[in-house]
Structures are given as structure tokens and as C-alpha cells.
Amino acid sequence: MSGLIRSSQVAYKRWKDADISVHEEQSGNNEPSKAGVCTILEQEDLGDSKTRSSGMSETFTVEEAVEAIGFGCFQWKLSMLTGVAWMADAMEMMLLSIVTPQLRCEWRLSSWKVAFITAVVFIGMMLSSSLWGNISDKYGRKVCLTLCMLWTLYYGLLSALAPVYSWILVLRGLVGFGLGGAPQSVTLYTEFLPVKTRGISIILLGVFWALGAVFEVLLAIVVMPTLGWKWLLAFSTFPLVVFAASCCWLPESARFDVLRGREDEALKTLKRVAASNGSTMPTGRLIANTQNDRGRIRDLFIPEYCKTTLLVWFIWICSAFSYYGLVLLTTEMFQAGSACSATDNSSMENRCNLECKYLTIDDYKDLLWTTLAEFPGILVSVWMIDRIGRRKSMAFFFLAFSLCILPLYACTQRTVLTVFIFIARACITAGWQVAYVYTPEVFPTATRAIGIGTSSGMARVGALITPFIAQVLLKTSVYLALSVYLICCLLGTVASWALPMETTGQSLQESTQNTMEQKHMERSHGSETAESSSNTSP
């Protein structure tokens, strides 16, 4: 018996002295990193002496810790702070449709100069989205989000002091450059959410976007007639001020800390979340999978993700192209009265390029009603996303948008036109929100931020193209313009259905190396199963 005990002790000593860091050499041009490191960090203050004395040690991952801690007070606070970032984004975007008519009148701007004020914001967002994603994957989600929000606040306040057209153009472009990092709030938020509540929680962030747009319209009603557009620009930075005052509380993602080898920081963050939620941490040791090469765009095109990346990018292009296109079409169609009167060139007056029209209270009411269409879309997507899955939800909303476009071809009354435009905006809003859920779920932690960043950049490409269809092509043929949006969303339906992975109920992947190994094991298992079935067949 004593010999058995002695041999057990020797075996335990050998196990304790073993190096638990595993260095994996990777070969091939498609490998995402030069070395992957798996380490285990002991959680000393949770009383695992019993497991140590028995010679066995329990382990847990960040994913398991997040699931064990659950959704609670910490996630609610994080929802509020990331929601403020979304409100700031929405207010800065809604601002464009309110301020530009005023600037046209005050500075006697031509149509193309007015349009370029909007375009330069999208150009700034398009150029910076990938950059902010790279910063987020390399240096942290907290660092990226804090920097981009402070950047937007600074140049947003400066743009309120712009004396001439050239200054407003440069400063609003710099505001757009900062707004390109706003989607990284979804990256940080996603990585703290358990599987069961992830989809609904991210969808409900869209409520903050809608609230921001509504708040901007209400603010304009009060400020524009009395104080003017400069004060509106200044007051519109209020959510950014709130974020700047609260950013010290913002946590770093435990998944990111684990991936860059800072297991102690990840464990500290997880304890903080558990304490805030009144939950308990899993007992044992934290397993950490480290990947040094993070935030590289080429990792989005390894064989395991190439098809997914291209389809996701196309879905984001379709979403932004259709969303902003519908916003522009709404104004154009209402001014024309219907598709029939819009195609009657004889009834359309030739307007001077310098003609200006100040927004009235009725215009603000129309903007408000149009914005309210986003709330039903959010509610429907909340109900559907976990019931039928992410891919089917996006396909459904794209198809529903296409069906709502069809009645616009007919000579309908304004009321009917309003109803179908209202439903169409609800559908495209819902579909885009589901894309915001799917994108961070489908990419691993090592490329999650760059995946969202590049997707957001692609969305700005769609936003840049859509004015040429909704405003320029519409003047030539309403039917042709509507057909472009119809075909675009039908293609979006096909792209959503063709996505190779469904992420509903799935855990978040941590590193691209783990994903590649899992795919390889699945293929090996499938080939072995096929071989065994062929051997057993008569």
C-alpha cells in the first residue's frame, strides 16, 4: 500500500513539474499565426485545495466562465455604456439630414456641395473602419472604443465652430473618421454575453440607435428655430460627453486578454463580473489560448473563413445601400407624389441649384415618423432571431423588403405609399441588426474586431453608392431606381441563405488556429465515418 502511495506521489510531482505551455509550430501560407500558446492559470483564492490534494485539477475557459456567471447587473451597465456610443453614432448621422438644408440656405451652396458634406462623413468612416478594427484586435477593445469616441467628441465640438464650407467639410470628415470605430462597441459587448442572451441583447442595442435618432429630431425642433445649427452640432455631442465621463469604468474584454497572454488580467475581469452579478466563478484553473498575430485582414481569407467573409461583406453592403437608399427615396417619392407623377417629366419643375428650403415643423414630424419605423423592426427581429436562426432571419427580412418595394411601382395614394415605406424600413433595420449579431459571432476573437471593422467599411461603400441611385437615377426613371433596390435585396436574400455557418446557440471561437484544428477534426471524423459506413455496407 505504501508503495502505491509513493508511486502516486512521484507521478503527481512529475505532473506538477511539467511545462504546461504548448508551442505549436504552424506551416503553410494560410496559417494565421506563427505560434499558438496554451497556458493554464491557477485560480488560487477559490479553494481548489481538494482537487490539488487528489492529484487532479479542474480547468475552465473564458467561455465557460461567462456562461457560469450569466447575465446580470454588469451586463446591464455595459449595455447602457455601449448604447450611449450607438446613440452618439445615430445622432451624428441624423444630424446630416437636418443641418445640410440650413447650410445650403446660409452659404448658398450648390447641390453637389451639399451632397459632399454627407459623402465626406461616409468616406471618413469607410477609411477608418478597418483601422479601428486592427487597433481593437491588437491593443484592446477598451483602448479602441475610448480613442474613437474621444476623437469624435473633439472634432464634433470643433465642427460647431466652422466658419466656412471648407472647414465644415474637413471637420465632418474627421468626425466620420472617428465614427468608423463605433461598431467596436458591439465587439466588446458581445464578448461578455452568454449564449442564451447574446442575440437578443445585441438586437436591443438597436433601440439606442433609434432613441438617438428620435432625440436628435426633438433636439432640432427646439434648437434650430432659436439658436441655429452651430448650437445643434454642439448639443449633439452630449452622448459622447457622457461616454467620456464614464469610460474609466469600461472593462477590457477577458477574451482579448486571454488571447494576448494576460491571463491574470482576464481572471481579474471575470471576478469583477461575477462580483457585480452576485454569481460564482467556476473552480479550478483558467485555460488560456494565446495568439500573437491578431487583427490581420488576410486571416479573414483563410479557407475556413473566405466564403463567410465575402458573403458577410456583401450583406453589409446590401443593408447600408438599401437602408440609406430608402431614407433618400422617402423624401423623393413624397415630393413627387407617386411613381407615376415622378416619371412624368413634364410635371417636374426645373429647380435652380441654389434654391434652398428651410425645414418646417411638418418636415421634422415626417422625419420623426420615419424614424419610429425602426422600433417595430427591432421587436420583430428580437422575436425571430433565436427561433429561426441568424441566417434565415436575415434572408426573411431582405425578402420582405423586396416585397414592400413592389407596391411602390404602382400609382398609389400617399397613405399606402407611407405604409409600405414604413414596413420596408422596419424590415431593413431588422435585417441589419441581425447582421450585427451574426458578424461578431462567426469570427474568432483574434479577428472579430477586424471582421466587424471591414464589414462596417463595406457598408459605407453601399452608403456612398446609394445617393446616385436614389437621387440621380430616380430623376431619369423611378422604376429603374426601384428595380436596383429590389434586385439588391433579392441578392441579399440569397447571400444570407448561402452563409456556411449558423451561429445560433454556438460558443464564440477564440483563435483562428483552434477553429482550423476543429474544422480539420470535423473533416477527419466525417471521412472516417464515411469509410466505416462503406466498410460495413454489404
Coordinates of C-alpha atoms in Angstrom, one line a residue:
M1 CA 0.0 0.0 0.0
S2 CA 2.9 2.4 0.9
G3 CA 4.5 1.6 -2.4
L4 CA 1.3 2.6 -4.2
I5 CA 1.1 5.9 -2.3
R6 CA 4.8 6.6 -3.1
S7 CA 4.4 5.9 -6.8
S8 CA 1.3 8.2 -6.8
Q9 CA 3.3 11.0 -5.2
V10 CA 6.1 10.6 -7.7
A11 CA 3.6 10.8 -10.6
Y12 CA 2.0 13.9 -9.1
K13 CA 5.4 15.6 -8.7
R14 CA 6.2 14.8 -12.4
W15 CA 2.9 16.3 -13.4
K16 CA 3.5 19.5 -11.4
D17 CA 7.0 20.0 -12.8
A18 CA 5.8 19.5 -16.4
D19 CA 5.8 22.6 -18.6
I20 CA 2.1 23.2 -19.4
S21 CA 2.9 25.7 -22.2
V22 CA 2.4 24.1 -25.6
H23 CA 4.1 25.7 -28.6
E24 CA 2.6 24.7 -31.9
E25 CA 4.6 25.3 -35.0
Q26 CA 2.4 26.1 -37.9
S27 CA 3.3 25.8 -41.6
G28 CA 1.7 27.0 -44.8
N29 CA 0.9 30.4 -46.1
N30 CA -2.7 30.3 -44.9
E31 CA -1.8 29.9 -41.2
P32 CA -2.9 32.9 -39.2
S33 CA 0.0 33.0 -36.7
K34 CA 3.5 31.7 -36.2
A35 CA 2.8 30.3 -32.8
G36 CA -0.1 29.4 -30.6
V37 CA 0.3 29.1 -26.9
C38 CA -2.0 27.3 -24.5
T39 CA -1.4 28.1 -20.8
I40 CA -3.3 27.4 -17.6
L41 CA -3.6 29.9 -14.8
E42 CA -4.4 28.7 -11.3
Q43 CA -7.2 30.5 -9.5
E44 CA -5.7 30.4 -6.0
D45 CA -8.5 32.1 -3.9
L46 CA -11.4 29.8 -4.8
G47 CA -10.4 26.9 -2.6
D48 CA -9.3 24.2 -5.0
S49 CA -7.0 22.6 -2.4
K50 CA -9.2 19.5 -2.6
T51 CA -8.5 19.0 -6.3
R52 CA -4.8 19.6 -5.8
S53 CA -4.5 17.1 -3.0
S54 CA -6.2 14.4 -5.1
G55 CA -3.7 15.0 -7.9
M56 CA -6.4 16.3 -10.3
S57 CA -7.1 19.8 -11.4
E58 CA -10.3 21.2 -12.8
T59 CA -10.0 23.7 -15.7
F60 CA -12.3 26.2 -17.3
T61 CA -12.2 28.6 -20.3
V62 CA -13.4 32.2 -20.5
E63 CA -16.5 30.9 -22.4
E64 CA -17.4 28.6 -19.6
A65 CA -16.8 31.4 -17.0
V66 CA -19.1 33.8 -18.9
E67 CA -21.8 31.1 -19.1
A68 CA -21.5 30.3 -15.4
I69 CA -21.6 33.9 -14.4
G70 CA -24.6 34.6 -16.6
F71 CA -26.4 37.9 -17.5
G72 CA -26.8 40.3 -14.7
C73 CA -26.0 43.8 -13.3
F74 CA -22.6 44.0 -15.1
Q75 CA -24.1 43.4 -18.5
W76 CA -26.9 45.9 -17.8
K77 CA -24.3 48.6 -17.1
L78 CA -22.3 47.6 -20.1
S79 CA -25.5 47.8 -22.2
M80 CA -26.0 51.4 -21.1
L81 CA -22.5 52.5 -21.9
T82 CA -22.2 50.8 -25.3
G83 CA -25.7 52.0 -26.0
V84 CA -24.5 55.6 -25.4
A85 CA -21.9 55.0 -28.2
W86 CA -24.7 53.9 -30.5
M87 CA -26.8 56.9 -29.6
A88 CA -23.9 59.2 -30.5
D89 CA -23.4 57.4 -33.8
A90 CA -27.1 57.8 -34.7
M91 CA -27.3 61.5 -33.7
E92 CA -24.3 62.3 -35.8
M93 CA -25.8 60.6 -38.8
M94 CA -29.3 62.1 -38.3
L95 CA -27.6 65.4 -38.0
L96 CA -26.7 65.4 -41.7
S97 CA -30.3 65.4 -42.9
I98 CA -31.1 68.4 -40.6
V99 CA -28.1 70.6 -40.9
T100 CA -27.4 70.4 -44.7
P101 CA -30.6 72.2 -45.8
Q102 CA -29.7 75.0 -43.4
L103 CA -26.2 75.3 -44.7
R104 CA -27.4 75.4 -48.3
C105 CA -29.5 78.4 -47.5
E106 CA -27.0 80.3 -45.3
W107 CA -23.9 79.6 -47.5
R108 CA -25.8 79.5 -50.9
L109 CA -24.3 76.0 -51.6
S110 CA -25.0 74.1 -54.8
S111 CA -26.5 70.6 -54.7
W112 CA -23.2 68.8 -55.2
K113 CA -21.5 70.7 -52.4
V114 CA -24.4 69.8 -50.0
A115 CA -24.2 66.2 -51.0
F116 CA -20.4 66.2 -50.4
I117 CA -20.9 67.2 -46.8
T118 CA -22.8 63.9 -46.3
A119 CA -20.4 61.9 -48.6
V120 CA -17.3 63.0 -46.7
V121 CA -18.6 61.6 -43.4
F122 CA -19.1 58.2 -45.1
I123 CA -15.7 58.4 -46.7
G124 CA -14.1 59.0 -43.3
M125 CA -16.0 56.1 -41.8
M126 CA -15.0 53.8 -44.8
L127 CA -11.3 54.7 -44.5
S128 CA -11.1 54.3 -40.7
S129 CA -13.3 51.2 -40.0
S130 CA -10.6 48.7 -40.8
L131 CA -8.0 50.7 -38.9
W132 CA -10.1 50.8 -35.8
G133 CA -10.7 47.1 -36.1
N134 CA -7.0 46.5 -36.4
I135 CA -6.4 48.6 -33.3
S136 CA -9.1 46.7 -31.4
D137 CA -7.6 43.3 -32.2
K138 CA -4.0 44.3 -31.5
Y139 CA -4.3 46.7 -28.5
G140 CA -7.7 46.1 -27.0
R141 CA -11.4 46.8 -27.3
K142 CA -11.4 49.4 -24.5
V143 CA -8.5 51.3 -26.0
C144 CA -10.1 51.4 -29.4
L145 CA -13.6 52.4 -28.3
T146 CA -12.3 55.1 -25.9
L147 CA -10.0 56.6 -28.5
C148 CA -12.6 56.7 -31.3
M149 CA -15.3 58.2 -29.1
L150 CA -12.9 60.9 -27.7
W151 CA -11.8 61.7 -31.3
T152 CA -15.4 62.1 -32.4
L153 CA -16.2 64.3 -29.4
Y154 CA -13.3 66.6 -30.1
Y155 CA -13.9 67.1 -33.8
G156 CA -17.7 67.2 -33.3
L157 CA -17.3 70.2 -31.0
L158 CA -14.8 71.9 -33.4
S159 CA -17.2 71.5 -36.3
A160 CA -19.7 73.6 -34.4
L161 CA -17.2 76.5 -34.8
A162 CA -16.6 76.0 -38.5
P163 CA -16.7 79.5 -40.2
V164 CA -16.8 78.4 -43.9
Y165 CA -17.7 75.5 -46.1
S166 CA -14.2 74.1 -46.4
W167 CA -13.8 73.9 -42.6
I168 CA -17.1 72.1 -42.1
L169 CA -16.1 69.7 -44.8
V170 CA -12.8 68.8 -43.2
L171 CA -14.1 68.6 -39.7
R172 CA -17.1 66.5 -40.5
G173 CA -14.8 64.1 -42.4
L174 CA -12.8 63.8 -39.2
V175 CA -16.0 63.1 -37.3
G176 CA -16.7 60.4 -39.7
F177 CA -13.2 59.0 -39.2
G178 CA -13.9 58.7 -35.5
L179 CA -17.4 57.2 -36.1
G180 CA -15.8 54.4 -38.0
G181 CA -14.8 52.8 -34.7
A182 CA -18.3 52.9 -33.1
P183 CA -19.2 49.4 -34.2
Q184 CA -16.4 48.1 -32.0
S185 CA -18.8 48.7 -29.1
V186 CA -20.6 45.6 -30.4
T187 CA -17.3 43.6 -30.3
L188 CA -16.7 44.4 -26.6
Y189 CA -20.4 43.9 -25.7
T190 CA -20.6 40.5 -27.5
E191 CA -17.6 39.1 -25.6
F192 CA -19.3 39.5 -22.2
L193 CA -22.6 37.9 -23.2
P194 CA -23.7 34.3 -22.5
V195 CA -25.0 32.3 -25.5
K196 CA -28.7 32.4 -24.5
T197 CA -29.0 36.2 -24.3
R198 CA -26.4 37.2 -26.9
G199 CA -28.7 37.6 -29.9
I200 CA -31.5 39.4 -28.1
S201 CA -29.1 41.7 -26.2
I202 CA -27.2 42.8 -29.4
I203 CA -30.5 43.4 -31.2
L204 CA -31.8 45.6 -28.4
L205 CA -28.7 47.8 -28.8
G206 CA -30.6 49.0 -31.9
V207 CA -33.1 50.6 -29.5
F208 CA -30.4 53.1 -28.5
W209 CA -29.7 53.9 -32.2
A210 CA -33.4 54.6 -32.7
L211 CA -33.6 56.6 -29.5
G212 CA -30.6 58.6 -30.6
A213 CA -32.2 59.4 -33.9
V214 CA -35.5 60.4 -32.3
F215 CA -33.7 62.6 -29.7
E216 CA -31.8 64.4 -32.5
V217 CA -35.0 65.3 -34.2
L218 CA -36.6 66.5 -31.0
L219 CA -33.4 68.5 -30.2
A220 CA -33.5 70.1 -33.6
I221 CA -37.2 71.1 -33.1
V222 CA -36.1 73.1 -30.0
V223 CA -32.7 74.4 -31.0
M224 CA -32.8 75.1 -34.8
P225 CA -35.5 77.9 -34.7
T226 CA -33.9 79.7 -31.9
L227 CA -30.1 79.0 -31.6
G228 CA -29.2 77.7 -35.0
W229 CA -27.2 74.8 -36.5
K230 CA -24.0 75.5 -34.6
W231 CA -25.6 75.0 -31.2
L232 CA -27.3 71.9 -32.6
L233 CA -23.9 70.5 -33.5
A234 CA -22.6 71.3 -30.1
F235 CA -25.5 69.8 -28.2
S236 CA -25.5 66.7 -30.3
T237 CA -22.2 65.7 -28.7
F238 CA -23.9 65.1 -25.4
P239 CA -23.9 61.3 -25.5
L240 CA -20.1 61.5 -26.3
V241 CA -19.6 63.6 -23.2
V242 CA -21.5 61.0 -21.1
F243 CA -19.3 58.3 -22.6
A244 CA -16.1 60.2 -21.9
A245 CA -17.1 60.7 -18.3
S246 CA -17.9 57.0 -17.9
C247 CA -15.1 55.4 -19.9
C248 CA -13.0 54.7 -16.8
W249 CA -15.5 52.1 -15.8
L250 CA -15.3 50.4 -19.2
P251 CA -13.7 46.9 -18.8
E252 CA -11.3 45.2 -21.2
S253 CA -12.5 42.0 -22.8
A254 CA -11.4 38.9 -20.9
R255 CA -11.3 37.0 -24.2
F256 CA -8.9 39.5 -25.6
D257 CA -6.7 39.5 -22.5
V258 CA -6.5 35.7 -22.7
L259 CA -5.6 35.8 -26.4
R260 CA -2.7 38.2 -25.8
G261 CA -1.4 36.1 -22.9
R262 CA -2.5 38.3 -20.0
E263 CA -4.4 35.6 -18.1
D264 CA -4.1 37.4 -14.7
E265 CA -6.0 40.4 -16.2
A266 CA -8.6 38.2 -17.7
L267 CA -9.2 36.4 -14.4
K268 CA -9.4 39.7 -12.6
T269 CA -12.1 40.9 -15.0
L270 CA -14.1 37.7 -14.7
K271 CA -14.0 38.0 -10.9
R272 CA -15.2 41.6 -11.3
V273 CA -18.1 40.5 -13.5
A274 CA -19.0 37.7 -11.1
A275 CA -19.0 40.0 -8.1
S276 CA -21.2 42.6 -9.9
N277 CA -23.7 39.9 -10.9
G278 CA -23.6 38.1 -7.5
S279 CA -22.5 34.9 -9.2
T280 CA -19.8 32.4 -8.5
M281 CA -16.8 31.7 -10.7
P282 CA -16.0 28.2 -11.9
T283 CA -13.5 26.4 -9.7
G284 CA -10.1 25.3 -11.0
R285 CA -7.7 26.8 -13.4
L286 CA -8.2 29.2 -16.3
I287 CA -7.2 27.8 -19.7
A288 CA -5.7 30.5 -22.0
N289 CA -5.2 30.1 -25.7
T290 CA -2.7 32.7 -26.9
Q291 CA -2.3 34.0 -30.5
N292 CA 0.3 36.7 -31.2
D293 CA -0.8 37.6 -34.7
R294 CA -4.1 39.3 -34.4
G295 CA -6.2 41.8 -36.4
R296 CA -4.8 40.8 -39.8
I297 CA -7.2 41.2 -42.8
R298 CA -5.6 38.2 -44.6
D299 CA -6.8 35.9 -41.7
L300 CA -10.3 36.6 -42.9
F301 CA -9.5 34.9 -46.2
I302 CA -8.1 31.6 -44.9
P303 CA -10.0 28.6 -46.4
E304 CA -12.2 28.3 -43.3
Y305 CA -13.5 31.9 -43.5
C306 CA -13.1 33.1 -47.1
K307 CA -16.6 32.3 -48.2
T308 CA -18.1 33.6 -45.0
T309 CA -16.2 36.9 -45.2
L310 CA -17.2 37.7 -48.8
L311 CA -20.9 36.9 -48.1
V312 CA -20.9 38.9 -44.8
W313 CA -19.3 41.9 -46.6
F314 CA -22.0 41.7 -49.4
I315 CA -24.8 41.5 -46.8
W316 CA -23.5 44.6 -45.1
I317 CA -23.2 46.4 -48.4
C318 CA -26.8 45.5 -49.3
S319 CA -28.0 46.5 -45.8
A320 CA -26.5 50.0 -45.9
F321 CA -27.3 50.5 -49.6
S322 CA -31.0 49.7 -49.0
Y323 CA -31.3 51.5 -45.6
Y324 CA -29.9 54.8 -46.7
G325 CA -31.4 54.5 -50.1
L326 CA -34.9 54.1 -48.6
V327 CA -34.3 57.2 -46.4
L328 CA -33.5 59.2 -49.5
L329 CA -36.3 57.6 -51.6
T330 CA -38.8 58.6 -49.0
T331 CA -38.2 62.3 -49.5
E332 CA -38.1 62.0 -53.2
M333 CA -41.2 59.9 -53.6
F334 CA -43.2 62.1 -51.2
Q335 CA -42.2 65.2 -53.2
A336 CA -43.2 63.5 -56.4
G337 CA -46.4 62.2 -55.0
S338 CA -46.2 58.7 -56.6
A339 CA -44.2 56.8 -59.1
C340 CA -46.5 57.9 -61.9
S341 CA -46.1 61.6 -61.2
A342 CA -42.4 61.1 -60.7
T343 CA -42.0 59.6 -64.1
D344 CA -44.0 62.4 -65.7
N345 CA -41.1 64.7 -66.6
S346 CA -43.4 67.4 -67.8
S347 CA -44.8 67.9 -64.3
M348 CA -41.4 68.3 -62.7
E349 CA -40.1 71.8 -62.5
N350 CA -36.5 72.7 -63.2
R351 CA -35.2 74.0 -60.0
C352 CA -32.2 76.2 -59.5
N353 CA -29.2 74.6 -57.9
L354 CA -29.0 77.4 -55.4
E355 CA -32.7 77.1 -54.3
C356 CA -33.0 76.5 -50.6
K357 CA -35.8 75.4 -48.3
Y358 CA -35.7 75.6 -44.6
L359 CA -37.1 72.7 -42.7
T360 CA -40.5 73.3 -41.2
I361 CA -42.2 71.6 -38.2
D362 CA -44.0 69.3 -40.7
D363 CA -40.7 68.2 -42.1
Y364 CA -39.5 67.4 -38.6
K365 CA -42.6 65.4 -37.9
D366 CA -42.1 63.4 -41.1
L367 CA -38.5 62.6 -40.0
L368 CA -39.8 61.6 -36.6
W369 CA -42.5 59.2 -38.0
T370 CA -40.0 57.7 -40.4
T371 CA -37.5 57.0 -37.6
L372 CA -40.2 55.4 -35.4
A373 CA -40.4 52.7 -38.1
E374 CA -37.2 51.2 -36.7
F375 CA -38.8 50.2 -33.4
P376 CA -41.2 47.6 -34.9
G377 CA -38.3 46.1 -36.9
I378 CA -36.2 45.7 -33.7
L379 CA -39.1 44.0 -31.9
V380 CA -39.8 41.6 -34.8
S381 CA -36.1 40.7 -35.0
V382 CA -35.9 40.0 -31.3
W383 CA -38.8 37.6 -31.6
M384 CA -37.3 35.8 -34.7
I385 CA -33.6 35.7 -34.2
D386 CA -33.4 32.8 -31.8
R387 CA -36.4 30.9 -33.1
I388 CA -35.4 30.5 -36.8
G389 CA -31.7 31.4 -36.6
R390 CA -29.5 34.3 -37.8
R391 CA -29.2 33.2 -41.5
K392 CA -32.9 32.6 -42.0
S393 CA -33.8 35.9 -40.2
M394 CA -31.6 37.9 -42.5
A395 CA -32.9 36.2 -45.6
F396 CA -36.5 36.8 -44.4
F397 CA -36.0 40.5 -43.8
F398 CA -34.3 41.0 -47.2
L399 CA -37.1 39.2 -48.9
A400 CA -39.8 41.1 -47.0
F401 CA -38.1 44.4 -48.0
S402 CA -38.1 43.3 -51.7
L403 CA -41.9 42.6 -51.4
C404 CA -42.5 46.0 -49.9
I405 CA -40.8 47.6 -52.9
L406 CA -43.2 46.1 -55.4
P407 CA -46.3 48.2 -54.5
L408 CA -44.2 51.4 -55.0
Y409 CA -44.2 50.6 -58.7
A410 CA -48.0 51.3 -58.8
C411 CA -49.8 54.7 -58.8
T412 CA -50.7 54.5 -55.1
Q413 CA -52.0 57.1 -52.7
R414 CA -49.7 58.8 -50.2
T415 CA -51.1 56.8 -47.3
V416 CA -50.5 53.5 -49.0
L417 CA -47.0 54.7 -50.0
T418 CA -46.3 55.7 -46.4
V419 CA -47.4 52.3 -45.1
F420 CA -45.2 50.2 -47.4
I421 CA -42.2 52.5 -46.9
F422 CA -42.7 52.2 -43.1
I423 CA -42.7 48.4 -43.3
A424 CA -39.8 48.3 -45.7
R425 CA -37.7 50.5 -43.3
A426 CA -38.6 48.2 -40.4
C427 CA -37.5 45.2 -42.4
I428 CA -34.2 46.6 -43.5
T429 CA -33.5 47.9 -40.0
A430 CA -34.2 44.4 -38.5
G431 CA -32.0 42.7 -41.1
W432 CA -29.1 45.0 -40.5
Q433 CA -29.4 44.4 -36.7
V434 CA -29.2 40.6 -37.2
A435 CA -26.1 41.2 -39.3
Y436 CA -24.6 43.0 -36.3
V437 CA -25.4 39.9 -34.2
Y438 CA -24.0 37.4 -36.7
T439 CA -20.8 39.1 -37.6
P440 CA -19.1 39.1 -34.2
E441 CA -20.4 35.5 -33.6
V442 CA -19.0 34.0 -36.8
F443 CA -15.4 35.4 -36.5
P444 CA -13.0 34.3 -33.7
T445 CA -11.6 36.7 -31.1
A446 CA -8.3 37.1 -33.0
T447 CA -10.1 38.6 -36.0
R448 CA -13.5 39.6 -34.5
A449 CA -12.8 43.3 -34.4
I450 CA -11.2 43.4 -37.9
G451 CA -14.2 41.4 -39.2
I452 CA -16.7 44.0 -37.9
G453 CA -14.4 46.8 -38.9
T454 CA -14.1 45.7 -42.5
S455 CA -17.8 44.8 -42.7
S456 CA -18.6 48.3 -41.5
G457 CA -16.3 49.7 -44.1
M458 CA -18.1 47.8 -46.8
A459 CA -21.4 49.2 -45.5
R460 CA -20.0 52.7 -46.1
V461 CA -19.3 51.7 -49.7
G462 CA -23.0 50.9 -50.1
A463 CA -23.9 54.2 -48.4
L464 CA -21.7 56.1 -50.8
I465 CA -23.3 54.5 -53.9
T466 CA -26.9 54.8 -52.9
P467 CA -27.4 58.6 -53.5
F468 CA -26.5 58.1 -57.2
I469 CA -29.5 55.7 -57.4
A470 CA -32.0 57.3 -55.1
Q471 CA -31.4 60.9 -56.2
V472 CA -29.7 60.8 -59.6
L473 CA -31.1 57.7 -61.4
L474 CA -34.5 58.4 -59.8
K475 CA -34.7 61.6 -61.9
T476 CA -34.4 59.5 -65.0
S477 CA -36.6 56.6 -64.1
V478 CA -38.3 55.7 -60.8
Y479 CA -39.0 52.2 -62.0
L480 CA -35.3 51.6 -62.8
A481 CA -34.2 53.0 -59.4
L482 CA -36.7 50.8 -57.5
S483 CA -35.6 47.8 -59.6
V484 CA -32.0 48.3 -58.4
Y485 CA -33.1 48.1 -54.7
L486 CA -35.3 45.2 -55.4
I487 CA -32.6 43.2 -57.1
C488 CA -30.0 44.2 -54.4
C489 CA -32.2 42.8 -51.6
L490 CA -33.1 39.6 -53.5
L491 CA -29.3 39.0 -53.9
G492 CA -29.0 39.8 -50.1
T493 CA -31.6 37.1 -49.5
V494 CA -29.5 34.6 -51.5
A495 CA -26.3 35.6 -49.7
S496 CA -27.9 35.2 -46.3
W497 CA -29.2 31.7 -47.2
A498 CA -25.8 30.7 -48.6
L499 CA -23.8 31.5 -45.4
P500 CA -21.9 28.3 -44.5
M501 CA -22.3 28.7 -40.7
E502 CA -25.2 29.2 -38.4
T503 CA -24.2 30.7 -35.1
T504 CA -27.4 30.4 -33.0
G505 CA -26.6 28.8 -29.7
Q506 CA -22.9 28.4 -30.6
S507 CA -19.9 29.4 -28.4
L508 CA -17.6 32.1 -29.6
Q509 CA -14.4 30.9 -31.2
E510 CA -11.2 32.3 -29.5
S511 CA -8.4 31.8 -32.1
T512 CA -8.2 31.1 -35.8
Q513 CA -5.8 28.2 -35.0
N514 CA -8.4 26.5 -32.8
T515 CA -11.0 27.0 -35.5
M516 CA -8.8 25.4 -38.2
E517 CA -8.0 22.5 -35.9
Q518 CA -11.7 22.0 -35.2
K519 CA -12.6 22.1 -38.9
H520 CA -9.8 19.6 -39.6
M521 CA -11.1 17.2 -36.9
E522 CA -14.6 17.5 -38.3
R523 CA -13.4 16.7 -41.8
S524 CA -11.3 13.8 -40.5
H525 CA -14.2 12.5 -38.4
G526 CA -16.5 12.8 -41.4
S527 CA -14.1 10.9 -43.7
E528 CA -13.7 8.2 -41.0
T529 CA -17.4 7.9 -40.6
A530 CA -17.9 7.6 -44.4
E531 CA -15.1 5.0 -44.6
S532 CA -16.5 2.9 -41.8
S533 CA -20.0 3.0 -43.3
S534 CA -18.6 1.9 -46.7
N535 CA -16.7 -1.0 -45.0
T536 CA -19.8 -2.2 -43.1
S537 CA -22.1 -2.0 -46.2
P538 CA -22.8 -5.3 -47.8

